[in-house]
Amino acid sequence: MGVDVASFGNAFPDPEDSIALAQTDAFEGLYKKLFFSKDGTKLLGGILVGDASDYPKLLSLSKSALPLSVKPRELVYGSTGGGEEEEMADSFQVCQCNNVSKGDVVAAIEAKGGDISLGELKTCSKAGTGCGGCVQLVEQILTSEKKKAGVSTKKVVCAHLPFTRQELVHIVRTERHTGYESVLAKHGGAPGSCEICKPAVASILASYQNDMILDGPLLALQDSNDRFLANIQRGGSYSVVPRVPGGEITPAQLIRLGEVAQRWNLYAKITGGQRVDLFGAHRADLPDIWSELLEVGFESGHAYGKALRTVKSCVGSTWCRFGMQDSVDFAIKVENRYKGIRAPHKVKSAVSGCVRECAEAQSKDFGFIATETGYTVFVGGNGGITPVHAQILETDCSEERAIQLIDRFFMFYIRTADRLQRTAPWLQELPGGLEYLKEVIVEDKLGICDSLEKEMQFLVDTYKDEWREVVESPERRAQFADFVNAPDAKEDGIEFVAVRGQKRPADWPKAKCPPTGIPAALDSGLDLTTNARWVRVGAAADFPGDAGLTVLYGKSQLAVFNLASRGEWFATQNMCPHKRAFVLSRSLVGEAGADMRPYAACPLHKKHFDLASGACTTDAEEEGILTFPVDITDGGDVMLLLPPEEILDALLATEKHQITSCSKREFAAASLDARFTEGETKPDEKPLAGAV
């Protein structure tokens, strides 16, 4: 049997400075131990075994600077009044990052009569928009308040597709949809689209159609990581993670990794999944980097996707004197079978050669531990914020039987899990839990095992390495250029600093980034329309539909969006002011409100910027962005109405806003304001329509 385990805060405080309260239930297998300050006003930390449902609330309490609003015993043994609401007062601080209390969250919900989505609640209350650690607690409060208001708590994907993910899977499978637009046309709810429903449908299509995700209209559905087949990092660079099945790697492959890291000056790090991660790659360099990696047998590691990540292994019986089975060989078979398969969330696995469990198979979504007669198959484990111990599905399995069970398990998970739900919470929420899962995929109670196996085999048979598909296609390679109008140009979006013989991006400011100075310059009288002219930035055919690309104008980066489904084009600055990251062209685009106003969702922190006005619609205190008129000529040229280069560079040049190292950090705002307030002549006309 698996068991929930969690710890938070200081779980081992000095006994002289703390008092511990504990509760044990041997019959239910429950244990809770919490540590408090000696005056009982502060929760220091704790350990939860058997039931971790209180983890989000307790974690938030331990981080809060406010004194506890309840007695310590109530957190351990429960309130004598018998209600969670008594345990969590309105003053309880839900979100530490943005100082949001439970009362603030409840007020935001009540203002909408309970009819509010989690995304809308995060936008208007700011809870959950920082580190994200309190999102689960915010969702719990939302569910509770919705029930009070008599509002449905059904977990729909979003207002545009008001179905659960399971219902959407059924719609796509049975109606044989091949694209997002057809699903939206037949089953759409509220008008518009968003950065939630697009990737959700894209994932389902990939799980059943398995077409190349960068082709045709599928490209515009992908989040930034999937769109560029790499994880976006601070400052807008990307990481490169080749697949290393089972952790087995040849000397030639190790040498090539070192050569690639040296040639492109990449930061190298061994990951927890027994492979090597190379950080700091320019988007434009990714195809060339992968071309060299493919030559020695590497494939995409899908670290960017909600898909199988790794299958860890120990050396097993081939080398270890304790090994019961060849765990490396089996891990390679498992990883090569399930590589590239898209799922509701990331999936991790491991194979241990004996009960010593060196590969940690019991902390994975599915895992295998070798015995004298085969393998014990585990499912439903994970690490992360709330670690969960995997549970035994079947013992003494042959390799063939183990793979058959995981084929069924994997596809049943894909069919029935919620969006972004790992296998551990999915199994916990599955009615009947592990026993029901066994009835379905072991005993075939529903008669679906054959279809599950066939669906899995289809995905295995149609697998193609996504990076090889890009490298061998000039058209796909072109999509990775940093600038569509200057394909050979490259710019770092953040300064890199030396560390232990390698490089890393400079630190972001701990506090909010200071103002860019752009609004101040415009307010002081700078007019971007004086001497403005139409500038060609590319051919319309170069811009994918319903997505954005970056253009370079002087020293300034601009984002151009081709909203083909609306027949409209938009252009903005490429810098997101939140962290001064030059990434907005890589945003997913959506439409909000009854008037379906188009917006871009920044790929780093999902801040929404109205593409027409430039306003940040998810945070009224966030600085907006500049927008520019776009025109498409009869000949298919994309034209932007722009001021002279030197004027725009004074506002937007990358070098003026790029985050630099702590020793050099002199934000551009001061010099920018000085230029236009200390005697320099400025054009005497009003700002461009739609500008900040």
XYZ file of C-alpha atoms in Angstrom:
692
model
C 0.000 0.000 0.000
C 1.132 3.549 -0.697
C 0.981 6.338 1.856
C 0.915 10.136 1.708
C 3.968 11.735 3.297
C 4.750 15.445 3.597
C 6.923 17.774 5.629
C 7.021 21.565 5.696
C 8.836 24.411 7.368
C 11.364 23.430 10.021
C 10.454 19.816 10.713
C 13.370 19.401 13.155
C 13.546 22.587 15.258
C 15.670 23.029 18.359
C 13.715 21.480 21.279
C 14.755 24.393 23.475
C 12.964 26.841 21.184
C 9.875 24.830 20.295
C 7.027 22.697 21.573
C 5.735 19.703 19.621
C 2.200 18.351 19.495
C 1.535 14.980 17.874
C -1.412 12.790 16.951
C -1.220 9.089 16.080
C -3.915 6.761 14.725
C -2.429 3.284 14.331
C -5.700 1.881 12.996
C -5.851 4.340 10.088
C -2.086 4.632 9.646
C -2.097 8.366 10.404
C 0.555 10.469 12.098
C 0.759 14.234 12.494
C 3.454 16.114 14.379
C 3.538 19.909 14.430
C 6.145 22.184 15.989
C 5.205 25.534 17.528
C 7.047 28.438 19.095
C 7.057 28.261 22.884
C 4.376 30.931 23.168
C 2.145 29.031 20.737
C 1.790 31.924 18.312
C 3.893 30.566 15.463
C 3.782 27.282 13.535
C 7.397 26.340 12.803
C 6.955 23.178 10.746
C 5.684 19.640 10.820
C 5.448 16.109 9.491
C 2.335 14.462 8.003
C 2.014 10.731 7.345
C -1.049 8.980 5.934
C -3.046 12.150 5.213
C -1.423 15.204 3.660
C -4.628 17.079 2.806
C -3.817 19.836 5.328
C -0.405 20.437 3.774
C -1.225 23.609 1.754
C -2.870 25.300 4.736
C -0.144 24.310 7.199
C 2.616 25.330 4.805
C 1.042 28.752 4.396
C 0.677 29.125 8.167
C 4.329 28.248 8.716
C 5.377 30.952 6.254
C 3.088 33.621 7.673
C 4.547 36.435 9.758
C 1.197 36.864 11.514
C 0.447 35.126 14.831
C -1.775 32.060 14.688
C -5.477 32.846 14.823
C -6.281 29.434 16.333
C -4.929 27.431 19.217
C -2.113 24.978 18.397
C -4.190 21.991 19.520
C -6.855 22.817 16.933
C -4.319 22.413 14.129
C -3.337 18.996 15.453
C -6.554 17.540 16.847
C -9.170 19.621 15.066
C -11.520 22.350 16.148
C -14.025 21.541 18.862
C -16.479 23.613 16.868
C -16.167 21.088 14.068
C -15.414 23.187 11.058
C -12.600 24.110 8.762
C -13.880 27.654 8.630
C -13.134 28.072 12.339
C -9.590 26.819 11.752
C -8.997 29.281 8.914
C -9.978 32.796 9.931
C -10.486 35.549 7.371
C -7.171 37.035 8.491
C -5.350 33.813 7.582
C -2.657 34.674 5.038
C -3.224 32.460 2.010
C -0.645 33.981 -0.338
C 2.627 35.085 1.211
C 4.033 36.472 -2.049
C 1.266 39.042 -2.515
C -0.015 39.354 1.078
C -3.502 38.017 0.295
C -5.680 36.797 3.161
C -8.458 34.256 3.092
C -10.880 37.150 3.548
C -9.518 38.804 0.415
C -10.011 35.594 -1.559
C -13.543 35.090 -0.228
C -14.443 38.716 -1.010
C -13.294 38.271 -4.603
C -15.420 35.123 -4.917
C -18.481 36.755 -3.355
C -18.163 39.760 -5.671
C -18.880 37.374 -8.548
C -21.620 35.530 -6.706
C -19.428 32.446 -6.601
C -19.449 32.194 -10.397
C -15.724 32.623 -10.938
C -12.981 30.395 -12.292
C -9.671 29.722 -10.587
C -7.867 31.756 -13.249
C -10.230 34.713 -12.800
C -9.850 34.464 -9.023
C -6.066 34.550 -9.297
C -6.294 37.593 -11.553
C -8.559 39.704 -9.371
C -7.181 38.657 -5.961
C -3.508 38.093 -6.976
C -3.492 34.967 -4.796
C -1.451 32.241 -6.449
C 0.252 34.550 -8.947
C 3.629 34.564 -7.187
C 5.487 31.313 -6.595
C 2.287 29.288 -7.053
C 2.697 27.328 -3.832
C -0.697 28.417 -2.492
C -2.756 27.588 -5.596
C -4.038 24.330 -4.114
C -5.248 26.184 -1.020
C -6.857 28.907 -3.139
C -8.666 26.201 -5.093
C -9.889 24.606 -1.855
C -11.324 27.937 -0.685
C -12.923 28.497 -4.088
C -14.572 25.075 -4.022
C -15.872 25.657 -0.490
C -17.301 29.083 -1.325
C -18.871 27.842 -4.554
C -20.689 25.130 -2.630
C -22.000 27.745 -0.195
C -23.256 29.849 -3.101
C -24.870 26.865 -4.797
C -22.573 27.156 -7.816
C -21.388 24.052 -9.635
C -17.898 22.892 -8.648
C -17.422 20.808 -11.764
C -13.779 21.005 -12.893
C -14.258 22.330 -16.408
C -11.234 23.172 -18.544
C -12.279 26.827 -18.950
C -15.266 28.986 -19.880
C -14.541 28.560 -23.598
C -14.732 24.761 -23.355
C -16.984 24.105 -20.344
C -16.229 20.404 -20.090
C -14.058 18.312 -17.854
C -10.897 17.035 -19.448
C -12.393 13.538 -19.430
C -15.375 14.816 -21.417
C -13.062 16.560 -23.879
C -11.100 13.345 -24.370
C -14.353 11.545 -25.151
C -15.366 14.290 -27.599
C -12.045 14.180 -29.454
C -11.933 10.357 -29.548
C -15.505 9.657 -30.578
C -15.969 12.579 -32.980
C -12.459 12.179 -34.411
C -11.501 15.833 -34.205
C -8.111 16.716 -35.655
C -7.905 20.366 -34.606
C -8.800 22.892 -31.929
C -11.031 25.011 -34.142
C -13.421 22.152 -34.912
C -13.763 21.324 -31.205
C -14.410 24.975 -30.370
C -16.866 25.439 -33.240
C -19.033 22.513 -32.158
C -18.678 22.611 -28.379
C -17.496 26.120 -27.460
C -19.095 27.898 -24.521
C -18.182 31.513 -23.797
C -16.779 33.334 -26.831
C -13.026 33.443 -27.204
C -10.069 31.222 -26.397
C -7.249 31.163 -23.866
C -3.863 29.801 -22.861
C -5.604 27.046 -20.876
C -7.924 25.411 -23.394
C -5.497 25.606 -26.320
C -2.721 23.476 -24.751
C -5.341 21.206 -23.166
C -6.825 20.326 -26.554
C -3.339 20.144 -28.092
C -2.327 17.553 -25.500
C -5.421 15.432 -26.153
C -4.885 15.602 -29.913
C -1.263 14.519 -29.427
C -2.364 11.613 -27.232
C -4.681 10.257 -29.931
C -3.557 11.683 -33.299
C 0.201 11.909 -32.604
C 0.840 14.379 -35.438
C 3.885 16.657 -35.434
C 2.986 19.394 -32.940
C 4.722 22.183 -34.897
C 2.826 21.663 -38.145
C -0.086 23.768 -39.366
C -2.589 25.082 -36.828
C -1.200 22.799 -34.096
C 1.771 25.158 -33.624
C -0.402 27.991 -32.287
C -1.844 25.694 -29.603
C 1.510 24.929 -28.013
C 2.847 26.689 -24.951
C 6.311 28.202 -25.367
C 8.153 25.088 -24.194
C 6.424 22.782 -26.666
C 6.474 25.360 -29.452
C 10.276 25.488 -29.372
C 10.835 21.929 -28.102
C 12.840 23.209 -25.131
C 12.251 24.663 -21.667
C 12.320 28.444 -21.544
C 14.586 29.765 -18.789
C 15.002 33.103 -17.027
C 15.847 35.756 -19.577
C 14.367 33.804 -22.476
C 17.163 31.324 -23.228
C 16.424 27.606 -23.507
C 17.716 24.318 -22.142
C 18.751 21.277 -24.156
C 17.992 17.864 -22.650
C 18.735 14.799 -24.798
C 17.113 11.500 -23.903
C 19.410 9.042 -22.099
C 17.278 5.862 -21.883
C 17.733 4.147 -18.546
C 20.658 6.448 -17.776
C 22.938 4.473 -20.112
C 25.252 6.707 -22.155
C 28.210 5.945 -24.412
C 31.625 7.642 -24.154
C 31.074 9.140 -27.622
C 27.814 10.695 -26.446
C 29.451 12.094 -23.305
C 32.214 13.614 -25.423
C 29.694 15.164 -27.822
C 27.772 16.708 -24.917
C 30.986 18.333 -23.714
C 31.859 19.555 -27.190
C 28.401 21.053 -27.673
C 28.496 22.735 -24.259
C 31.893 24.257 -25.032
C 31.037 25.362 -28.561
C 27.857 27.182 -27.548
C 29.013 28.157 -24.052
C 26.218 26.275 -22.290
C 25.897 25.581 -18.579
C 26.016 21.815 -17.960
C 24.136 20.124 -15.109
C 23.436 16.475 -14.360
C 19.719 16.134 -13.648
C 17.882 14.020 -11.102
C 16.674 11.840 -13.959
C 20.121 10.496 -14.901
C 20.766 12.726 -17.885
C 22.579 15.966 -18.723
C 20.878 19.351 -19.057
C 22.559 22.110 -21.072
C 21.311 25.617 -20.231
C 21.573 29.005 -21.886
C 20.968 28.179 -25.553
C 19.714 30.803 -27.975
C 16.473 29.783 -29.604
C 18.133 30.283 -32.999
C 20.946 27.873 -32.089
C 18.686 25.012 -31.025
C 18.441 23.315 -34.463
C 22.222 23.416 -34.947
C 22.845 22.097 -31.439
C 20.431 19.247 -31.967
C 21.901 18.467 -35.368
C 25.179 17.638 -33.641
C 23.483 15.640 -30.891
C 21.476 13.574 -33.355
C 24.696 12.501 -35.073
C 25.724 10.401 -32.049
C 22.319 8.826 -31.455
C 20.632 11.266 -29.088
C 16.899 11.981 -29.335
C 14.615 14.582 -27.811
C 14.308 14.083 -24.068
C 10.870 15.765 -23.977
C 11.848 17.704 -20.854
C 9.679 20.466 -22.322
C 6.505 18.417 -22.639
C 3.792 16.962 -20.469
C 5.054 13.532 -21.425
C 7.323 10.731 -20.267
C 10.502 12.300 -18.926
C 12.892 9.583 -17.749
C 13.103 5.951 -16.688
C 15.879 5.817 -14.098
C 17.722 2.605 -13.368
C 20.426 1.128 -11.208
C 23.027 -1.125 -12.866
C 21.105 -4.249 -11.857
C 22.295 -7.810 -12.235
C 24.807 -7.027 -14.999
C 27.202 -5.397 -12.521
C 25.772 -5.365 -9.001
C 26.265 -8.408 -6.783
C 22.805 -7.863 -5.279
C 20.961 -7.421 -8.581
C 18.037 -9.729 -9.286
C 17.265 -8.642 -12.878
C 18.884 -6.627 -15.675
C 17.266 -3.361 -14.642
C 19.168 -1.242 -17.187
C 18.018 -3.331 -20.134
C 14.415 -3.268 -18.949
C 14.518 0.480 -18.223
C 15.748 1.136 -21.765
C 12.907 -0.978 -23.177
C 10.356 0.896 -21.074
C 11.714 4.347 -21.927
C 11.941 3.632 -25.645
C 8.379 2.339 -25.620
C 6.749 5.331 -23.939
C 9.021 8.170 -25.102
C 7.223 11.150 -26.573
C 3.729 10.154 -25.422
C 1.779 13.253 -24.326
C -0.208 12.971 -21.088
C -2.188 15.225 -18.729
C 1.067 15.938 -16.884
C 4.697 14.871 -16.857
C 5.352 11.188 -16.170
C 8.424 9.677 -14.516
C 9.469 6.066 -14.061
C 12.296 3.928 -12.689
C 13.516 0.332 -12.547
C 15.389 -0.993 -9.508
C 17.372 -4.214 -9.735
C 16.517 -5.338 -6.205
C 14.635 -4.313 -3.072
C 17.440 -1.940 -2.099
C 15.630 0.438 -4.478
C 18.578 2.504 -5.702
C 16.517 3.872 -8.620
C 13.700 5.044 -6.297
C 10.940 3.352 -8.292
C 8.398 3.804 -5.501
C 8.476 7.592 -5.868
C 7.551 7.511 -9.553
C 4.324 7.599 -11.547
C 5.043 3.989 -12.353
C 8.009 1.887 -11.370
C 9.408 -1.610 -11.190
C 11.412 -3.427 -8.518
C 13.123 -6.661 -9.503
C 12.537 -9.915 -7.642
C 13.901 -13.408 -8.232
C 10.893 -14.217 -10.416
C 10.314 -10.922 -12.235
C 9.183 -7.464 -11.214
C 6.826 -5.860 -8.730
C 4.892 -3.123 -10.527
C 4.155 0.114 -8.655
C 1.881 2.974 -9.750
C 0.763 6.379 -8.523
C 3.830 7.780 -6.791
C 5.519 11.144 -7.105
C 7.908 13.516 -5.373
C 7.353 17.256 -5.517
C 5.560 19.446 -2.987
C 3.517 16.576 -1.566
C 5.460 13.306 -1.959
C 3.338 10.194 -2.425
C 4.522 6.605 -2.089
C 3.579 4.444 -5.080
C 1.257 1.469 -4.605
C 1.678 -2.136 -5.688
C -0.336 -3.008 -8.773
C 0.916 -6.569 -9.253
C 3.843 -8.737 -8.137
C 6.121 -11.275 -9.843
C 5.454 -9.945 -13.340
C 7.439 -10.891 -16.401
C 8.698 -7.973 -18.484
C 5.936 -8.624 -21.018
C 3.242 -8.635 -18.345
C 4.643 -5.514 -16.685
C 4.594 -3.608 -19.976
C 1.064 -4.808 -20.705
C -0.109 -3.456 -17.348
C 1.593 -0.102 -17.862
C 0.162 0.184 -21.392
C -3.279 -0.044 -19.833
C -2.417 2.148 -16.845
C -0.883 4.898 -18.988
C -3.788 5.070 -21.449
C -6.429 4.882 -18.704
C -4.660 7.789 -17.000
C -4.635 9.741 -20.283
C -8.367 9.082 -20.715
C -9.551 9.966 -17.228
C -7.186 12.389 -15.454
C -7.852 16.095 -15.034
C -5.785 18.723 -16.798
C -2.295 19.004 -15.271
C -3.018 16.192 -12.800
C -0.170 13.839 -11.908
C -0.878 10.131 -11.481
C -0.687 10.305 -7.663
C -3.610 12.723 -7.096
C -5.460 11.100 -9.998
C -5.274 7.712 -8.301
C -6.220 9.236 -4.954
C -9.312 10.860 -6.468
C -10.266 7.855 -8.593
C -13.463 6.395 -7.075
C -12.417 3.161 -5.437
C -8.740 4.055 -5.674
C -6.230 1.297 -6.298
C -8.767 -1.510 -5.992
C -10.930 -0.005 -8.709
C -7.860 0.556 -10.881
C -7.020 -3.136 -10.534
C -10.557 -4.070 -11.515
C -10.255 -1.945 -14.666
C -6.742 -2.691 -15.933
C -5.996 -6.088 -14.354
C -9.398 -7.795 -14.294
C -10.799 -5.864 -17.298
C -14.046 -5.096 -15.488
C -15.066 -2.485 -18.082
C -13.962 -4.509 -21.087
C -11.650 -1.732 -22.301
C -8.218 -3.307 -21.870
C -7.994 -4.318 -25.517
C -8.759 -0.782 -26.710
C -6.298 0.678 -24.198
C -3.555 -1.604 -25.497
C -4.354 -0.782 -29.135
C -4.334 2.950 -28.443
C -0.946 2.643 -26.783
C 0.453 0.567 -29.628
C -0.689 3.214 -32.109
C 1.288 5.866 -30.218
C 4.344 3.610 -30.066
C 4.155 2.808 -33.785
C 3.702 6.442 -34.865
C 6.495 7.901 -32.729
C 8.839 10.324 -34.470
C 11.704 12.196 -32.856
C 10.495 15.793 -32.859
C 13.981 17.283 -33.031
C 14.948 15.133 -36.002
C 11.765 16.313 -37.725
C 12.897 19.915 -37.176
C 16.556 19.473 -38.080
C 15.725 17.775 -41.381
C 13.167 20.422 -42.424
C 14.368 23.888 -43.569
C 10.838 25.251 -43.083
C 10.660 24.088 -39.470
C 14.208 25.262 -38.732
C 13.264 28.757 -39.893
C 10.687 28.998 -37.093
C 13.527 29.092 -34.545
C 15.216 32.308 -35.764
C 15.466 34.958 -33.039
C 14.288 37.617 -35.503
C 12.185 36.920 -38.569
C 13.637 39.925 -40.429
C 17.232 39.319 -39.293
C 17.681 35.525 -39.153
C 21.412 35.730 -38.408
C 21.077 38.177 -35.494
C 21.025 36.991 -31.869
C 20.694 38.866 -28.594
C 20.868 37.739 -24.984
C 17.760 38.764 -23.082
C 19.684 38.777 -19.803
C 23.319 39.155 -18.810
C 25.180 35.929 -18.077
C 27.665 35.858 -15.207
C 30.545 33.480 -14.519
C 30.075 30.793 -11.865
C 32.420 27.889 -11.102
C 33.867 27.856 -14.594
C 30.481 28.112 -16.319
C 27.794 30.748 -16.832
C 24.364 31.451 -15.435
C 21.836 34.277 -15.870
C 22.130 37.292 -13.592
C 19.756 37.316 -10.637
C 16.370 38.906 -10.969
C 15.737 41.677 -8.433
C 14.257 40.223 -5.259
C 11.678 42.985 -5.228
C 9.551 43.997 -8.190
C 11.546 45.329 -11.124
C 11.678 49.146 -11.064
C 9.614 50.967 -13.700
C 11.128 50.869 -17.163
C 10.831 54.633 -17.532
C 8.854 54.275 -20.752
C 5.528 55.626 -19.389
C 7.362 58.532 -17.732
C 9.028 59.462 -21.002
C 5.695 59.394 -22.830
C 3.997 61.395 -20.087
C 6.720 64.027 -20.352
C 5.751 64.722 -23.941
C 7.564 62.222 -26.133
C 5.448 61.492 -29.211
C 6.092 58.343 -31.205
C 4.014 59.462 -34.185
C 6.214 62.367 -35.236
C 8.289 61.371 -38.242
C 6.851 57.852 -37.999
C 7.053 55.810 -41.190
C 5.904 52.449 -42.445
C 8.677 49.871 -42.127
C 8.673 46.449 -43.785
C 9.491 43.705 -41.258
C 8.827 40.595 -43.325
C 6.408 38.733 -45.540
C 3.005 37.752 -44.191
C 3.744 34.160 -45.166
C 6.666 34.152 -42.701
C 4.360 34.585 -39.703
C 2.438 31.518 -38.447
C -1.273 31.918 -37.848
C -2.502 32.839 -34.353
C 1.027 33.157 -33.007
C 3.807 35.711 -32.752
C 7.374 36.237 -33.942
C 10.067 38.776 -33.077
C 11.413 41.465 -35.397
C 14.483 43.637 -34.869
C 14.252 47.372 -35.498
C 17.482 49.175 -34.751
C 18.346 47.926 -31.263
C 14.719 47.337 -30.284
C 12.822 44.058 -30.236
C 9.180 44.073 -31.353
C 6.599 41.291 -31.270
C 4.304 40.816 -34.265
C 1.177 38.667 -33.938
C -0.745 37.230 -36.882
C -4.220 36.444 -35.536
C -5.290 34.662 -38.690
C -8.502 33.298 -37.157
C -9.635 36.919 -36.641
C -8.058 38.368 -39.780
C -6.110 40.847 -37.640
C -2.475 41.731 -36.946
C -0.955 43.336 -33.855
C 2.499 44.593 -32.903
C 3.906 45.378 -29.462
C 7.208 45.724 -27.687
C 8.762 42.314 -27.074
C 9.761 43.058 -23.479
C 7.478 41.934 -20.668
C 7.919 44.673 -18.032
C 7.266 42.282 -15.142
C 10.802 40.825 -15.224
C 12.144 42.750 -18.231
C 12.220 39.573 -20.280
C 12.208 39.839 -24.082
C 9.734 37.017 -24.635
C 6.273 38.363 -25.488
C 6.354 37.141 -29.089
C 6.437 33.594 -27.693
C 3.148 34.094 -25.840
C 0.046 32.061 -26.357
C -2.674 34.389 -27.590
C -6.255 34.340 -26.405
C -9.442 36.376 -26.405
C -11.125 37.724 -23.286
C -14.549 39.093 -22.462
C -17.743 39.390 -24.421
C -15.980 41.615 -26.953
C -13.242 38.969 -27.357
C -10.348 41.378 -26.892
C -7.118 39.683 -27.983
C -4.317 39.317 -25.456
C -0.891 37.725 -25.146
C -0.093 35.542 -22.117
C 3.591 36.016 -21.283
C 5.316 32.609 -21.363
C 7.200 33.235 -18.112
C 4.494 34.229 -15.632
C 1.291 34.290 -17.717
C 0.722 38.014 -17.327
C -1.947 39.057 -19.852
C -1.324 42.061 -22.093
C -4.125 43.473 -24.249
C -2.776 43.478 -27.803
C -4.815 46.533 -28.771
C -4.267 48.819 -25.773
C -1.103 47.332 -24.278
C -2.624 47.253 -20.782
C -1.831 44.404 -18.397
C -5.272 42.947 -17.719
C -4.246 40.504 -14.980
C -2.514 43.046 -12.733
C -3.672 46.657 -12.644
C -0.396 47.687 -10.994
C 1.748 46.160 -13.739
C 3.200 48.463 -16.363
C 1.651 48.165 -19.804
C 3.402 47.720 -23.136
C 3.782 49.809 -26.276
C 1.677 48.901 -29.300
C 2.160 49.807 -32.961
C -0.114 49.893 -36.044
C 0.261 47.051 -38.551
C -0.656 46.966 -42.222
C -0.446 44.169 -44.801
C 0.193 45.326 -48.360
C -1.417 43.843 -51.440
C 1.912 42.178 -52.121
C 1.856 40.420 -48.749
C 4.418 42.571 -46.925
C 4.037 43.165 -43.173
C 4.441 46.884 -42.429
C 4.732 48.557 -39.011
C 4.254 52.279 -38.387
C 7.350 53.141 -36.348
C 9.211 56.254 -35.187
C 12.851 56.739 -36.210
C 15.164 54.045 -34.869
C 17.012 56.383 -32.509
C 13.757 57.500 -30.881
C 12.471 53.986 -30.323
C 15.881 52.712 -29.222
C 15.917 55.382 -26.520
C 12.817 53.680 -25.137
C 13.156 50.004 -25.994
C 16.756 49.082 -26.844
C 17.552 45.703 -25.316
C 20.736 47.007 -23.708
C 18.745 49.614 -21.753
C 16.456 47.127 -20.020
C 18.440 43.903 -19.892
C 18.840 42.530 -16.362
C 22.520 42.584 -15.428
C 24.627 41.294 -12.542
C 24.198 42.745 -9.065
C 27.500 44.633 -9.235
C 26.515 46.374 -12.459
C 22.776 46.705 -12.067
C 21.938 50.214 -13.153
C 18.441 50.047 -14.514
C 17.812 52.086 -17.622
C 14.950 54.062 -16.111
C 17.136 56.794 -14.626
C 19.104 57.508 -17.787
C 15.993 57.132 -19.905
C 14.074 59.712 -17.883
C 17.088 62.014 -17.876
C 17.381 61.983 -21.654
C 13.890 63.335 -22.144
C 13.641 65.612 -19.087
C 16.977 67.422 -19.030
C 16.970 69.604 -22.097
C 16.813 67.238 -25.071
C 14.300 68.397 -27.651
C 11.291 66.128 -28.045
C 8.641 66.090 -30.787
C 5.588 68.004 -29.628
C 2.742 65.636 -30.489
C 0.604 63.096 -28.638
C 1.602 59.424 -28.122
C 0.692 56.788 -30.631
C -2.832 55.461 -30.211
C -2.805 52.439 -27.967
C 0.585 53.225 -26.449
C 1.123 53.195 -22.707
